[in-house]
Short mmCIF file of C-alpha atoms and ligand atoms in Angstrom, two decimals:
data_model
loop_
_atom_site.label_atom_id
_atom_site.label_comp_id
_atom_site.label_asym_id
_atom_site.label_seq_id
_atom_site.Cartn_x
_atom_site.Cartn_y
_atom_site.Cartn_z
CA UNK A 751 -63.26 62.26 -18.02
CA UNK A 752 -61.30 59.26 -16.75
CA UNK A 753 -58.87 57.68 -19.20
CA UNK A 754 -58.95 60.64 -21.59
CA UNK A 755 -55.42 61.78 -22.39
CA UNK A 756 -56.48 65.34 -23.26
CA UNK A 757 -58.55 65.69 -20.06
CA UNK A 758 -55.42 64.65 -18.16
CA UNK A 759 -53.34 67.24 -20.05
CA UNK A 760 -55.96 69.92 -19.32
CA UNK A 761 -55.91 69.00 -15.63
CA UNK A 762 -52.08 68.99 -15.59
CA UNK A 763 -51.90 65.29 -14.68
CA UNK A 764 -49.99 64.61 -17.91
CA UNK A 765 -47.34 67.25 -18.62
CA UNK A 766 -47.46 69.26 -21.83
CA UNK A 767 -46.01 72.40 -23.30
CA UNK A 768 -48.99 74.73 -22.96
CA UNK A 769 -49.03 77.80 -25.15
CA UNK A 770 -52.49 79.21 -24.35
CA UNK A 771 -55.41 78.79 -21.97
CA UNK A 772 -58.72 80.55 -21.42
CA UNK A 773 -62.13 79.69 -20.02
CA UNK A 774 -63.02 77.52 -23.03
CA UNK A 775 -59.85 75.83 -24.18
CA UNK A 776 -56.25 74.81 -23.66
CA UNK A 777 -53.58 74.73 -26.37
CA UNK A 778 -50.31 72.80 -26.22
CA UNK A 779 -47.56 71.64 -28.55
CA UNK A 780 -48.21 68.29 -30.23
CA UNK A 781 -45.95 65.52 -28.93
CA UNK A 782 -45.40 64.26 -32.49
CA UNK A 783 -45.27 67.43 -34.60
CA UNK A 784 -46.11 67.10 -38.28
CA UNK A 785 -44.93 70.61 -39.10
CA UNK A 786 -42.32 72.87 -37.46
CA UNK A 787 -45.24 74.47 -35.63
CA UNK A 788 -47.93 72.00 -34.51
CA UNK A 789 -50.27 73.12 -31.76
CA UNK A 790 -53.32 71.24 -30.48
CA UNK A 791 -56.26 73.39 -29.34
CA UNK A 792 -58.72 71.44 -27.24
CA UNK A 793 -61.97 72.22 -25.44
CA UNK A 794 -61.83 72.23 -21.63
CA UNK A 795 -65.13 70.40 -21.75
CA UNK A 796 -64.80 66.75 -22.69
CA UNK A 797 -66.75 66.35 -25.92
CA UNK A 798 -65.67 63.45 -28.17
CA UNK A 799 -65.85 65.36 -31.45
CA UNK A 800 -67.42 68.35 -33.17
CA UNK A 801 -70.57 66.21 -33.48
CA UNK A 802 -71.04 66.31 -29.71
CA UNK A 803 -71.84 69.96 -29.15
CA UNK A 804 -75.34 71.19 -28.46
CA UNK A 805 -77.10 74.38 -29.55
CA UNK A 806 -76.38 76.03 -26.20
CA UNK A 807 -72.64 75.40 -26.49
CA UNK A 808 -72.00 77.87 -29.31
CA UNK A 809 -69.94 79.94 -26.88
CA UNK A 810 -67.42 77.10 -26.60
CA UNK A 811 -67.13 76.72 -30.36
CA UNK A 812 -66.84 80.47 -30.86
CA UNK A 813 -64.33 80.69 -28.03
CA UNK A 814 -62.14 78.06 -29.67
CA UNK A 815 -62.20 79.89 -33.01
CA UNK A 816 -61.22 83.15 -31.33
CA UNK A 817 -58.50 81.33 -29.40
CA UNK A 818 -57.07 79.95 -32.64
CA UNK A 819 -56.72 83.51 -33.96
CA UNK A 820 -55.13 84.68 -30.71
CA UNK A 821 -52.66 81.79 -30.75
CA UNK A 822 -51.79 82.50 -34.39
CA UNK A 823 -50.94 86.10 -33.49
CA UNK A 824 -49.13 85.10 -30.29
CA UNK A 825 -46.98 82.54 -32.11
CA UNK A 826 -46.19 84.84 -35.04
CA UNK A 827 -48.07 82.80 -37.65
CA UNK A 828 -50.06 85.58 -39.27
CA UNK A 829 -47.54 86.75 -41.86
CA UNK A 830 -46.80 83.37 -43.46
CA UNK A 831 -50.11 81.68 -42.65
CA UNK A 832 -51.23 78.48 -41.04
CA UNK A 833 -53.61 75.57 -41.49
CA UNK A 834 -56.31 74.43 -39.05
CA UNK A 835 -57.34 70.76 -39.12
CA UNK A 836 -60.02 68.90 -37.22
CA UNK A 837 -60.09 65.12 -37.54
CA UNK A 838 -63.50 63.58 -36.89
CA UNK A 839 -63.98 59.85 -36.80
CA UNK A 840 -62.48 56.79 -38.42
CA UNK A 841 -61.72 57.87 -41.97
CA UNK A 842 -60.06 61.05 -40.71
CA UNK A 843 -57.96 58.90 -38.34
CA UNK A 844 -59.02 60.78 -35.22
CA UNK A 845 -56.89 59.12 -32.55
CA UNK A 846 -57.91 61.07 -29.43
CA UNK A 847 -61.70 61.16 -28.86
CA UNK A 848 -61.72 64.62 -27.26
CA UNK A 849 -62.47 67.51 -29.65
CA UNK A 850 -59.35 69.29 -30.83
CA UNK A 851 -58.04 71.38 -33.68
CA UNK A 852 -54.52 71.17 -35.07
CA UNK A 853 -52.76 74.45 -35.91
CA UNK A 854 -50.03 73.68 -38.43
CA UNK A 855 -47.46 76.17 -39.67
CA UNK A 856 -43.81 76.80 -40.36
CA UNK A 857 -43.57 75.86 -44.03
CA UNK A 858 -45.52 75.49 -47.26
CA UNK A 859 -48.07 72.67 -46.95
CA UNK A 860 -49.03 72.56 -50.61
CA UNK A 861 -52.33 73.32 -52.27
CA UNK A 862 -53.91 69.97 -51.46
CA UNK A 863 -55.38 69.57 -47.97
CA UNK A 864 -54.52 65.86 -47.97
P1 5GP B 986 -55.86 63.25 -33.87
O1 5GP B 986 -55.16 62.12 -34.58
O2 5GP B 986 -56.85 62.70 -32.87
O3 5GP B 986 -56.45 64.26 -34.78
O4 5GP B 986 -54.74 64.05 -33.08
C1 5GP B 986 -54.28 63.69 -31.82
C2 5GP B 986 -52.95 64.37 -31.65
O5 5GP B 986 -52.60 64.33 -30.29
C3 5GP B 986 -51.80 63.70 -32.42
O6 5GP B 986 -51.22 64.64 -33.32
C4 5GP B 986 -50.83 63.27 -31.33
O7 5GP B 986 -49.47 63.41 -31.69
C5 5GP B 986 -51.22 64.17 -30.18
N1 5GP B 986 -50.97 63.58 -28.88
C6 5GP B 986 -51.34 62.35 -28.45
N2 5GP B 986 -50.96 62.16 -27.19
C7 5GP B 986 -50.34 63.30 -26.80
C8 5GP B 986 -49.72 63.69 -25.57
O8 5GP B 986 -49.66 62.97 -24.58
N3 5GP B 986 -49.17 64.94 -25.53
C9 5GP B 986 -49.21 65.78 -26.60
N4 5GP B 986 -48.63 66.97 -26.46
N5 5GP B 986 -49.79 65.44 -27.77
C10 5GP B 986 -50.34 64.20 -27.86
ZN1 ZN B 987 -61.32 64.36 -22.55
#
């Protein structure tokens, strides 16, 4: 989609440090990391948020979940653990309206999610 920063990253128009790609998703390092490891996993299909998927797109959602596990293994995050965050909408401060999940790791994040 025009004017979508994550679509441009997926297409390679905007450079990024990609760590993973498959038929459903692309993952790259966040430009403004909030933990020592901060990876963004985003759907190749432009969908504004998790609210935008249809019943026949379960393969995309499942593919992203499997990709998150693959990336966690690939990046050596399994032993110490990691957190997965999806911001959806205003109160969650979603800033890029293209579905994505944050993988955060590299230190203790505390018991509270926020
Ligand atoms: P949100 O706030 O929508 O949940 O997360 C968007 C994330 O995308 C933010 O953590 C932000 O740092 C990241 N981001 C925004 N623009 C770029 C970019 O051009 N490149 C990369 N690698 N990350 C970006
Ligand atoms: Zn997009």
